C-alpha positions as a printed NumPy array, in Angstrom:
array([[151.309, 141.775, 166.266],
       [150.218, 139.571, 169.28 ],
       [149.044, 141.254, 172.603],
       [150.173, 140.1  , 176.49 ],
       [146.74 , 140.172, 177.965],
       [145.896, 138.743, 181.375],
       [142.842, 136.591, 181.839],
       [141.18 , 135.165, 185.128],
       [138.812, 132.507, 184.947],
       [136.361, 131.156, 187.337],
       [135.265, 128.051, 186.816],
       [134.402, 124.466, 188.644],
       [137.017, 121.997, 190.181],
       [137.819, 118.628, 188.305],
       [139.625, 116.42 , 185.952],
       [140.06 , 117.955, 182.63 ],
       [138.73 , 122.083, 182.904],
       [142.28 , 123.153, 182.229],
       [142.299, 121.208, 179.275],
       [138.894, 122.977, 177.928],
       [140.146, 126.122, 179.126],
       [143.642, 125.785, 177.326],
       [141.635, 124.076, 174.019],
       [139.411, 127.5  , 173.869],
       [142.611, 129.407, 173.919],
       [143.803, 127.165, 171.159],
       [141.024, 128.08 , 168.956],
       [141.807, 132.036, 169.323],
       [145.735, 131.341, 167.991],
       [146.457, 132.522, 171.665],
       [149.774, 131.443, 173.036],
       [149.665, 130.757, 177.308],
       [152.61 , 132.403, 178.412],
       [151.854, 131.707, 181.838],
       [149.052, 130.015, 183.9  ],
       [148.293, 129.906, 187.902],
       [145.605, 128.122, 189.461],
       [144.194, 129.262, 193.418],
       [142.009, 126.615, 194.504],
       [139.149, 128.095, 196.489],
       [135.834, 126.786, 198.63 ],
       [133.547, 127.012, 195.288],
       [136.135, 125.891, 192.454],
       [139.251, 127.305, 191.194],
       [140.476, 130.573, 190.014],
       [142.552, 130.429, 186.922],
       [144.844, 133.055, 185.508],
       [146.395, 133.097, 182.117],
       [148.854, 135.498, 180.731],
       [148.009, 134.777, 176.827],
       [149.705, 136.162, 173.529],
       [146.551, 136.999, 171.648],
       [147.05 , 138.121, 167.81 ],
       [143.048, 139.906, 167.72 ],
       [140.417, 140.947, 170.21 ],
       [140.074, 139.157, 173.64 ],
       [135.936, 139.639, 173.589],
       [135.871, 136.735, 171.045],
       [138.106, 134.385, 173.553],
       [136.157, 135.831, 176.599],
       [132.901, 134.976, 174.931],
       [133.93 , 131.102, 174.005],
       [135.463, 130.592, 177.384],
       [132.303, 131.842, 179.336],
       [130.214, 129.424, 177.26 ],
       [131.735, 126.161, 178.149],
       [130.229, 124.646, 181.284],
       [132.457, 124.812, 183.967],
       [133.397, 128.739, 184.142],
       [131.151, 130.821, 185.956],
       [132.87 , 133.957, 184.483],
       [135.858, 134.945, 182.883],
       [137.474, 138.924, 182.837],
       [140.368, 140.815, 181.265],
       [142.693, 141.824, 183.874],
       [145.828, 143.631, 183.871],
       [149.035, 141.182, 183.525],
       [150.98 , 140.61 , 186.232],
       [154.164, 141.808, 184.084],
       [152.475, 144.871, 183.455],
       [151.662, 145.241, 187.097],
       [154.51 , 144.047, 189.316],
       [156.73 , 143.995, 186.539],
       [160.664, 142.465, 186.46 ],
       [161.098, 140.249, 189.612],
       [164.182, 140.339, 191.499],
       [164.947, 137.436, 194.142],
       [167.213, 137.748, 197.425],
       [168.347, 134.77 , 199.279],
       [170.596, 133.694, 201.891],
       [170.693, 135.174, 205.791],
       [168.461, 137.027, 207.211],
       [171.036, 140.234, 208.065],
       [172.394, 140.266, 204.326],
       [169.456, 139.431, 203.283],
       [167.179, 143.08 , 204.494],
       [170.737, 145.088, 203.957],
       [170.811, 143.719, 199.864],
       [166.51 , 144.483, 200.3  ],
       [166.942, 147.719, 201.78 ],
       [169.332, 148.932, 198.824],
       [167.32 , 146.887, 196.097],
       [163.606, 148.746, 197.262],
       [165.104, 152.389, 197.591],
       [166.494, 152.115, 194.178],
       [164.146, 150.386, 192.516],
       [161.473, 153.081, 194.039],
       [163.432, 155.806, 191.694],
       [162.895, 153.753, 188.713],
       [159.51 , 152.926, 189.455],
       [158.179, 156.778, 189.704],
       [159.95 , 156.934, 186.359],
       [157.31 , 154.485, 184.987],
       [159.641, 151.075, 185.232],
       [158.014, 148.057, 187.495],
       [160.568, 146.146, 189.557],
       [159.812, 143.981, 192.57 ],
       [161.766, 142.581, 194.937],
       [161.172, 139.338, 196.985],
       [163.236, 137.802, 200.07 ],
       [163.792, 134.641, 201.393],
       [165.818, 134.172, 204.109],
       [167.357, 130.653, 204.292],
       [169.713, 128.561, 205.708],
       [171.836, 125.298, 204.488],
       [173.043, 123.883, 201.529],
       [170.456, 122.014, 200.68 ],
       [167.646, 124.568, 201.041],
       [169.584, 127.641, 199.173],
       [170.409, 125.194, 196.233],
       [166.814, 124.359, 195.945],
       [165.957, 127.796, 195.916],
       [168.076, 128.834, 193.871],
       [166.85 , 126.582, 191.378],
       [163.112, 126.988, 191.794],
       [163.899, 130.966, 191.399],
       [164.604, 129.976, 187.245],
       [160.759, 128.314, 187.503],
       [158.819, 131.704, 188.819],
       [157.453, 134.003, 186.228],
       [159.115, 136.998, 185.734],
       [162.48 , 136.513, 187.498],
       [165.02 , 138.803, 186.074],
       [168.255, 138.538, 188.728],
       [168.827, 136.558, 191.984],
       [171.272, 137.749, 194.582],
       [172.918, 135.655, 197.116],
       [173.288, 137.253, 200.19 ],
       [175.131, 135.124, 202.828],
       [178.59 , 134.812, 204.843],
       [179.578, 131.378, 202.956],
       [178.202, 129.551, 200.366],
       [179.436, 126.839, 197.516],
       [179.025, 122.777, 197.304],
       [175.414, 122.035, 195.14 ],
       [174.768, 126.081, 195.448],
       [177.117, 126.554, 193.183],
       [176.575, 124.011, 190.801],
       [172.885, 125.418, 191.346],
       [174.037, 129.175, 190.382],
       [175.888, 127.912, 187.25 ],
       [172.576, 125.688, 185.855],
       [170.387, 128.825, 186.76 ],
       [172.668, 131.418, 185.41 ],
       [173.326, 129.496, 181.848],
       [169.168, 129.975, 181.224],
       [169.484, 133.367, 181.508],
       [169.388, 134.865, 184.989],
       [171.246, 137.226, 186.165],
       [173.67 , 135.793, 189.108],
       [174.742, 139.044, 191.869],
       [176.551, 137.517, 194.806],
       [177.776, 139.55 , 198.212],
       [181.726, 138.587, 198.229],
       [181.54 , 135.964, 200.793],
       [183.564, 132.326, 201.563],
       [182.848, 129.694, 199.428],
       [182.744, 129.199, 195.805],
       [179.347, 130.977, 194.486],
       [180.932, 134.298, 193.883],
       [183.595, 132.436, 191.148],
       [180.051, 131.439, 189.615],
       [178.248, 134.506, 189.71 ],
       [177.913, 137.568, 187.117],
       [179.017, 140.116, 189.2  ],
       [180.03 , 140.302, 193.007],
       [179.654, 143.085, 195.292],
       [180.909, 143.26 , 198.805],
       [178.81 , 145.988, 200.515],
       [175.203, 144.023, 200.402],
       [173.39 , 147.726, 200.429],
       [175.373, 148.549, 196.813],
       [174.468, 144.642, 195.667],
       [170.919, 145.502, 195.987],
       [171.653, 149.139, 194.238],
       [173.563, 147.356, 191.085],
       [171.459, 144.48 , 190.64 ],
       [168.014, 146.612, 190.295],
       [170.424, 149.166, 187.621],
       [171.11 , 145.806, 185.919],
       [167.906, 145.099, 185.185],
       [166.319, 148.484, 185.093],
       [165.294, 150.011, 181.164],
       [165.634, 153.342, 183.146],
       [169.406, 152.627, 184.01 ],
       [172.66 , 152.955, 181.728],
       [174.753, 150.098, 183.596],
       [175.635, 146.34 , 181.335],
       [177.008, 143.958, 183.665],
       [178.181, 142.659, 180.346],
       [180.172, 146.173, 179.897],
       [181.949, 146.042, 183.183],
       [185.84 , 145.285, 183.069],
       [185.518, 143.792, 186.893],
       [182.883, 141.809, 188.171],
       [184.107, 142.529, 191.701],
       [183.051, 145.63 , 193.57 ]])
């Protein structure tokens, strides 16, 4: 059975490295999951997040042999650290009351061994939220977004409904405008949005949005 394992890499700038880096993986059956590249004074600092069916010395050895990697470790993955991601966008008011019930509860699931983090964005416009919402389905890790605003609809919506058919999980604050008709579940107090939508995602939690006979609250 394959193995998440995380894997930095340190190697020179240029045309190409990725392409050795991902060929060495290649050669170990390992699967990239996930890759992120910082680009630093001396070169570039690669992580992987590889599906690895044997030992990782093997791949570490090969990949510190090619010529551009000055070094290359086994680090924790960032699922295993930071865990399932959840997103909150829209004003900046909603947005810290859905963060401030989001944090406290996913703190009592994280003492119980879970990993949940939550991110914020404050934004304003049509334009920008529907962007955002759609980049959300491109970060690693993203398990529900919640739309936290006074009105929102137009190319949001449309947004929510191309986002939500890959998979994530939709919470919207019951607002004007036509995203909560899109959402999975709508909640009017933004404190109990930020509650529901960690429990939702939580493996430490017995609530289904799926289960639910209303999707308004």
């Amino acid at each position: 059975m394959a193995q998440k394992v995380g894997i930095e890499v340190h190697s020179a700038s240029g045309p190409g490295i990725l392409h050795q880096l991902a060929r060495a993986i290649a050669t170990h059956d390992g699967n990239i999951v996930s890759v992120m590249i910082v680009t630093e004074k001396d070169g570039d600092r690669v992580y992987f997040e590889i599906e690895l069916p044997g030992e990782s010395s093997p791949l570490l050895a090969e990949l510190k042999s090619l010529p551009p990697v000055r070094d290359a470790v086994l680090v924790d993955s960032l699922d295993k650290i930071y865990g399932k991601r959840i997103i909150i966008i829209g004003g900046g008011a909603q947005v810290g009351q859905v963060a401030l019930g989001a944090i406290t509860e996913a703190d009592r699931h994280n003492i119980r061994g879970e990993h949940i983090s939550v991110d914020t964005i404050p934004l304003v416009g049509e334009e920008n939220l529907a962007s955002a919402v759609r980049a959300a389905a491109r970060l690693p890790r993203v398990h529900a977004l919640v739309l936290a605003g006074a009105l929102m609809g137009g190319d949001i919506t449309e947004a929510v409904r191309e986002v939500r058919a890959m998979g994530l999980l939709i919470v919207s604050l019951n607002m004007a405008g036509s995203v909560p008709d899109a959402a999975d579940l709508v909640v009017s107090d933004p404190v109990q949005a930020g509650v529901m939508t960690v429990m939702a995602v939580a493996k430490t939690a017995k609530f289904d949005v799926a289960k639910l006979k209303s999707r308004r609250f």
